[in-house]
Amino acid sequence: KAGVTQTPRYLIKTRGQQVTLSCSPISGHRSVSWYQQTPGQGLQFLFEYFSETQRNKGNFPGRFSGRQFSNSRSEMNVSTLELGDSALYLCASTSVTGAGTEAFFGQGTRLTVV
Amino acid sequence: QQQVKQSPQSLIVQKGGISIINCAYENTAFDYFPWYQQFPGKGPALLIAIRPDVSEKKEGRFTISFNKSAKQFSLHIMDSQPGDSATYFCAASQSGTYKYIFGTGTRLKVLA
């Protein structure tokens, strides 16, 4: 079974630009979550999508947005990039099992804003 | 109340020793507590997880101990190996939210 695929792996953007990141979840998983990972703030929840609907949103400004397609693939968009947006952006594909809500992460997209 | 506090920030252990990482939470609505292992350049990988109706769960060399009354849980890595050198994150979530609150991470180094 293929894992979570995130593209691209690395991105360099200039302040003020916008960026779109892509995530393909594990086949059969309908929930996709996004997290931002930085050395200072750790792993922080951005938002979660299930069947094309955003069900949960973290404490990030409106410049951060996302969407999910009918095939469960998801994209996140960051507009008007700031230097502080430099981070590893992680996508998690989630399934509910008897143990709990298990999240499987992709390798992430390393975004550098210059 | 949404925080998960993790300690220590870093840990150095001799090969064959026991590595212990601790986490504490405040929100009693949390009912799922996973641990993740992350190597440089990789995404976090699910290691082991526990629910609050169980006080201990063991998988191979990894054990979670859970103290519901103290709102604390810990990861024990027995017979630590150099290949275990990574950053470990605890997390907590509430049923139905699909949202994890992560601890700040512990960088473990196992000396050969």
mmCIF file of C-alpha atoms in Angstrom:
data_model
loop_
_atom_site.group_PDB
_atom_site.id
_atom_site.type_symbol
_atom_site.label_atom_id
_atom_site.label_comp_id
_atom_site.label_asym_id
_atom_site.label_seq_id
_atom_site.Cartn_x
_atom_site.Cartn_y
_atom_site.Cartn_z
ATOM 1 C CA LYS A 1 0.000 0.000 0.000
ATOM 2 C CA ALA A 2 1.487 3.318 -1.035
ATOM 3 C CA GLY A 3 2.065 5.872 1.697
ATOM 4 C CA VAL A 4 1.258 9.548 1.806
ATOM 5 C CA THR A 5 2.781 11.449 -1.093
ATOM 6 C CA GLN A 6 3.586 15.127 -0.868
ATOM 7 C CA THR A 7 4.809 17.279 -3.723
ATOM 8 C CA PRO A 8 7.012 19.095 -4.205
ATOM 9 C CA ARG A 9 9.609 18.080 -1.604
ATOM 10 C CA TYR A 10 11.354 21.434 -1.635
ATOM 11 C CA LEU A 11 10.294 24.953 -2.588
ATOM 12 C CA ILE A 12 11.956 28.337 -2.489
ATOM 13 C CA LYS A 13 9.677 31.341 -2.794
ATOM 14 C CA THR A 14 10.013 35.082 -2.425
ATOM 15 C CA ARG A 15 8.147 37.167 0.136
ATOM 16 C CA GLY A 16 4.764 38.223 -1.175
ATOM 17 C CA GLN A 17 4.362 35.278 -3.535
ATOM 18 C CA GLN A 18 1.864 32.503 -3.070
ATOM 19 C CA VAL A 19 2.452 28.760 -3.015
ATOM 20 C CA THR A 20 0.401 25.598 -3.457
ATOM 21 C CA LEU A 21 1.379 22.285 -1.894
ATOM 22 C CA SER A 22 -0.126 18.938 -2.794
ATOM 23 C CA CYS A 23 -0.886 15.777 -0.834
ATOM 24 C CA SER A 24 -2.142 12.372 -1.944
ATOM 25 C CA PRO A 25 -3.379 10.322 1.027
ATOM 26 C CA ILE A 26 -3.218 6.583 1.507
ATOM 27 C CA SER A 27 -5.713 4.833 -0.732
ATOM 28 C CA GLY A 28 -9.054 4.533 1.059
ATOM 29 C CA HIS A 29 -8.346 7.265 3.596
ATOM 30 C CA ARG A 30 -10.809 10.127 3.336
ATOM 31 C CA SER A 31 -9.385 12.438 5.981
ATOM 32 C CA VAL A 32 -6.379 14.646 5.295
ATOM 33 C CA SER A 33 -4.792 16.974 7.844
ATOM 34 C CA TRP A 34 -2.049 19.543 7.431
ATOM 35 C CA TYR A 35 0.575 20.546 9.968
ATOM 36 C CA GLN A 36 3.306 23.156 10.028
ATOM 37 C CA GLN A 37 6.594 22.137 11.648
ATOM 38 C CA THR A 38 9.149 24.741 12.725
ATOM 39 C CA PRO A 39 12.049 24.539 15.196
ATOM 40 C CA GLY A 40 10.467 27.196 17.383
ATOM 41 C CA GLN A 41 6.808 26.177 17.405
ATOM 42 C CA GLY A 42 7.032 22.448 16.763
ATOM 43 C CA LEU A 43 4.171 20.690 15.020
ATOM 44 C CA GLN A 44 1.076 22.825 14.738
ATOM 45 C CA PHE A 45 -2.284 21.823 13.287
ATOM 46 C CA LEU A 46 -3.411 23.822 10.273
ATOM 47 C CA PHE A 47 -6.665 22.179 9.125
ATOM 48 C CA GLU A 48 -8.400 18.902 8.413
ATOM 49 C CA TYR A 49 -10.543 17.854 5.472
ATOM 50 C CA PHE A 50 -12.946 14.964 5.132
ATOM 51 C CA SER A 51 -14.937 14.261 1.973
ATOM 52 C CA GLU A 52 -14.062 17.674 0.520
ATOM 53 C CA THR A 53 -15.246 19.539 3.654
ATOM 54 C CA GLN A 54 -13.051 21.386 6.116
ATOM 55 C CA ARG A 55 -14.021 20.069 9.530
ATOM 56 C CA ASN A 56 -11.370 21.603 11.729
ATOM 57 C CA LYS A 57 -9.104 24.610 11.548
ATOM 58 C CA GLY A 58 -6.100 25.598 13.600
ATOM 59 C CA ASN A 59 -5.042 29.018 14.742
ATOM 60 C CA PHE A 60 -3.469 30.318 11.551
ATOM 61 C CA PRO A 61 -4.228 33.486 9.559
ATOM 62 C CA GLY A 62 -6.548 33.435 6.577
ATOM 63 C CA ARG A 63 -3.532 33.441 4.230
ATOM 64 C CA PHE A 64 -3.437 29.693 4.863
ATOM 65 C CA SER A 65 -6.152 27.812 3.061
ATOM 66 C CA GLY A 66 -6.787 24.365 1.726
ATOM 67 C CA ARG A 67 -9.129 22.179 -0.200
ATOM 68 C CA GLN A 68 -9.811 18.543 -0.860
ATOM 69 C CA PHE A 69 -10.876 16.931 -4.094
ATOM 70 C CA SER A 70 -13.330 14.103 -4.690
ATOM 71 C CA ASN A 71 -10.442 11.606 -4.918
ATOM 72 C CA SER A 72 -9.319 12.707 -1.404
ATOM 73 C CA ARG A 73 -6.207 14.448 -2.705
ATOM 74 C CA SER A 74 -5.656 17.738 -0.927
ATOM 75 C CA GLU A 75 -3.892 21.013 -1.579
ATOM 76 C CA MET A 76 -2.935 23.789 0.749
ATOM 77 C CA ASN A 77 -2.262 27.326 -0.347
ATOM 78 C CA VAL A 78 -0.367 30.090 1.360
ATOM 79 C CA SER A 79 -0.804 33.579 -0.068
ATOM 80 C CA THR A 80 1.332 36.665 0.475
ATOM 81 C CA LEU A 81 4.221 34.652 1.853
ATOM 82 C CA GLU A 82 6.153 35.951 4.839
ATOM 83 C CA LEU A 83 9.635 34.967 6.012
ATOM 84 C CA GLY A 84 8.039 33.306 9.037
ATOM 85 C CA ASP A 85 6.167 30.892 6.795
ATOM 86 C CA SER A 86 9.414 29.030 6.164
ATOM 87 C CA ALA A 87 8.732 25.576 7.559
ATOM 88 C CA LEU A 88 8.227 21.911 6.859
ATOM 89 C CA TYR A 89 4.592 21.388 5.857
ATOM 90 C CA LEU A 90 3.324 17.935 6.652
ATOM 91 C CA CYS A 91 0.253 16.190 5.381
ATOM 92 C CA ALA A 92 -1.334 13.372 7.382
ATOM 93 C CA SER A 93 -3.695 10.745 6.084
ATOM 94 C CA THR A 94 -5.987 9.548 8.848
ATOM 95 C CA SER A 95 -8.076 6.479 9.482
ATOM 96 C CA VAL A 96 -10.168 5.404 12.429
ATOM 97 C CA THR A 97 -9.272 2.004 13.827
ATOM 98 C CA GLY A 98 -10.191 0.142 16.978
ATOM 99 C CA ALA A 99 -7.141 1.731 18.606
ATOM 100 C CA GLY A 100 -8.062 5.271 17.721
ATOM 101 C CA THR A 101 -7.581 7.918 15.046
ATOM 102 C CA GLU A 102 -4.287 6.913 13.433
ATOM 103 C CA ALA A 103 -2.465 9.544 11.394
ATOM 104 C CA PHE A 104 0.199 8.651 8.849
ATOM 105 C CA PHE A 105 2.457 11.439 7.695
ATOM 106 C CA GLY A 106 4.102 12.145 4.390
ATOM 107 C CA GLN A 107 7.720 13.286 4.121
ATOM 108 C CA GLY A 108 6.655 16.890 3.946
ATOM 109 C CA THR A 109 7.339 19.885 1.740
ATOM 110 C CA ARG A 110 10.209 22.076 2.889
ATOM 111 C CA LEU A 111 9.220 25.671 2.100
ATOM 112 C CA THR A 112 11.835 28.404 2.277
ATOM 113 C CA VAL A 113 10.711 32.001 1.927
ATOM 114 C CA VAL A 114 13.458 34.482 1.009
ATOM 115 C CA GLN B 1 -5.697 23.480 28.237
ATOM 116 C CA GLN B 2 -4.831 22.276 24.759
ATOM 117 C CA GLN B 3 -1.129 21.916 25.500
ATOM 118 C CA VAL B 4 0.887 18.754 25.775
ATOM 119 C CA LYS B 5 4.115 19.258 27.728
ATOM 120 C CA GLN B 6 7.044 17.024 26.840
ATOM 121 C CA SER B 7 10.356 16.474 28.610
ATOM 122 C CA PRO B 8 13.269 16.281 28.378
ATOM 123 C CA GLN B 9 14.121 18.375 25.352
ATOM 124 C CA SER B 10 17.141 16.211 24.637
ATOM 125 C CA LEU B 11 18.433 12.902 25.935
ATOM 126 C CA ILE B 12 21.699 11.016 25.586
ATOM 127 C CA VAL B 13 21.692 7.312 26.422
ATOM 128 C CA GLN B 14 24.311 4.594 26.162
ATOM 129 C CA LYS B 15 23.656 1.661 23.856
ATOM 130 C CA GLY B 16 21.650 -0.961 25.711
ATOM 131 C CA GLY B 17 20.238 1.556 28.173
ATOM 132 C CA ILE B 18 16.656 2.652 28.771
ATOM 133 C CA SER B 19 15.371 5.892 27.245
ATOM 134 C CA ILE B 20 12.451 7.533 29.027
ATOM 135 C CA ILE B 21 10.450 10.454 27.648
ATOM 136 C CA ASN B 22 7.581 12.025 29.560
ATOM 137 C CA CYS B 23 4.468 13.924 28.548
ATOM 138 C CA ALA B 24 1.696 15.632 30.470
ATOM 139 C CA TYR B 25 -1.666 16.939 29.302
ATOM 140 C CA GLU B 26 -4.478 18.991 30.781
ATOM 141 C CA ASN B 27 -7.531 18.354 28.621
ATOM 142 C CA THR B 28 -9.352 15.342 30.068
ATOM 143 C CA ALA B 29 -11.302 15.001 26.828
ATOM 144 C CA PHE B 30 -8.179 13.624 25.122
ATOM 145 C CA ASP B 31 -8.608 9.902 24.628
ATOM 146 C CA TYR B 32 -5.872 8.835 22.238
ATOM 147 C CA PHE B 33 -2.153 9.253 22.870
ATOM 148 C CA PRO B 34 0.284 8.290 20.106
ATOM 149 C CA TRP B 35 4.053 8.567 19.972
ATOM 150 C CA TYR B 36 5.856 9.461 16.776
ATOM 151 C CA GLN B 37 9.465 8.981 15.709
ATOM 152 C CA GLN B 38 11.023 11.382 13.238
ATOM 153 C CA PHE B 39 14.357 11.070 11.472
ATOM 154 C CA PRO B 40 15.985 14.087 9.773
ATOM 155 C CA GLY B 41 14.403 14.820 6.426
ATOM 156 C CA LYS B 42 11.492 12.473 7.053
ATOM 157 C CA GLY B 43 7.932 12.881 8.255
ATOM 158 C CA PRO B 44 6.911 11.605 11.704
ATOM 159 C CA ALA B 45 6.196 7.863 11.812
ATOM 160 C CA LEU B 46 3.650 6.348 14.180
ATOM 161 C CA LEU B 47 5.470 4.252 16.761
ATOM 162 C CA ILE B 48 2.936 3.166 19.346
ATOM 163 C CA ALA B 49 -0.288 4.536 20.809
ATOM 164 C CA ILE B 50 -2.474 4.070 23.872
ATOM 165 C CA ARG B 51 -5.994 4.829 25.055
ATOM 166 C CA PRO B 52 -6.721 5.937 28.651
ATOM 167 C CA ASP B 53 -8.501 2.707 29.588
ATOM 168 C CA VAL B 54 -5.122 0.925 29.505
ATOM 169 C CA SER B 55 -2.235 1.653 31.881
ATOM 170 C CA GLU B 56 0.515 0.127 29.781
ATOM 171 C CA LYS B 57 1.098 -0.997 26.221
ATOM 172 C CA LYS B 58 4.170 -2.755 24.917
ATOM 173 C CA GLU B 59 5.331 -3.319 21.355
ATOM 174 C CA GLY B 60 8.756 -4.834 21.044
ATOM 175 C CA ARG B 61 11.268 -2.601 22.801
ATOM 176 C CA PHE B 62 8.789 0.278 23.073
ATOM 177 C CA THR B 63 6.413 0.658 26.028
ATOM 178 C CA ILE B 64 3.901 3.375 26.851
ATOM 179 C CA SER B 65 2.977 3.876 30.493
ATOM 180 C CA PHE B 66 -0.196 5.845 31.149
ATOM 181 C CA ASN B 67 -1.308 7.476 34.406
ATOM 182 C CA LYS B 68 -4.830 8.787 33.945
ATOM 183 C CA SER B 69 -5.164 10.391 37.380
ATOM 184 C CA ALA B 70 -1.906 12.319 36.952
ATOM 185 C CA LYS B 71 -2.669 13.063 33.300
ATOM 186 C CA GLN B 72 0.764 11.847 32.306
ATOM 187 C CA PHE B 73 2.146 9.286 29.909
ATOM 188 C CA SER B 74 5.636 8.195 29.020
ATOM 189 C CA LEU B 75 7.582 6.295 26.403
ATOM 190 C CA HIS B 76 10.192 3.774 27.463
ATOM 191 C CA ILE B 77 12.678 2.463 24.924
ATOM 192 C CA MET B 78 14.368 -0.640 26.268
ATOM 193 C CA ASP B 79 17.792 -1.795 25.069
ATOM 194 C CA SER B 80 18.255 1.500 23.199
ATOM 195 C CA GLN B 81 20.194 1.239 19.944
ATOM 196 C CA PRO B 82 22.084 3.843 17.864
ATOM 197 C CA GLY B 83 19.396 3.387 15.197
ATOM 198 C CA ASP B 84 16.865 4.757 17.699
ATOM 199 C CA SER B 85 18.584 8.149 17.531
ATOM 200 C CA ALA B 86 15.790 10.431 16.335
ATOM 201 C CA THR B 87 13.324 13.023 17.571
ATOM 202 C CA TYR B 88 10.317 11.663 19.433
ATOM 203 C CA PHE B 89 6.986 13.429 19.726
ATOM 204 C CA CYS B 90 4.086 12.619 21.977
ATOM 205 C CA ALA B 91 0.624 13.705 20.922
ATOM 206 C CA ALA B 92 -2.948 13.725 22.131
ATOM 207 C CA SER B 93 -6.277 13.822 20.374
ATOM 208 C CA GLN B 94 -9.958 13.704 21.130
ATOM 209 C CA SER B 95 -12.276 11.248 19.401
ATOM 210 C CA GLY B 96 -13.910 12.642 16.319
ATOM 211 C CA THR B 97 -11.635 15.655 15.947
ATOM 212 C CA TYR B 98 -8.882 14.161 13.746
ATOM 213 C CA LYS B 99 -6.645 16.828 15.241
ATOM 214 C CA TYR B 100 -3.453 16.088 17.151
ATOM 215 C CA ILE B 101 -1.845 18.314 19.744
ATOM 216 C CA PHE B 102 1.869 17.557 19.738
ATOM 217 C CA GLY B 103 4.482 17.861 22.423
ATOM 218 C CA THR B 104 7.602 19.890 21.658
ATOM 219 C CA GLY B 105 9.744 16.856 20.883
ATOM 220 C CA THR B 106 12.702 15.071 22.457
ATOM 221 C CA ARG B 107 15.930 14.634 20.544
ATOM 222 C CA LEU B 108 17.352 11.246 21.512
ATOM 223 C CA LYS B 109 20.943 10.264 20.863
ATOM 224 C CA VAL B 110 22.060 6.729 21.604
ATOM 225 C CA LEU B 111 25.810 6.355 21.890
ATOM 226 C CA ALA B 112 27.412 3.259 20.412
#
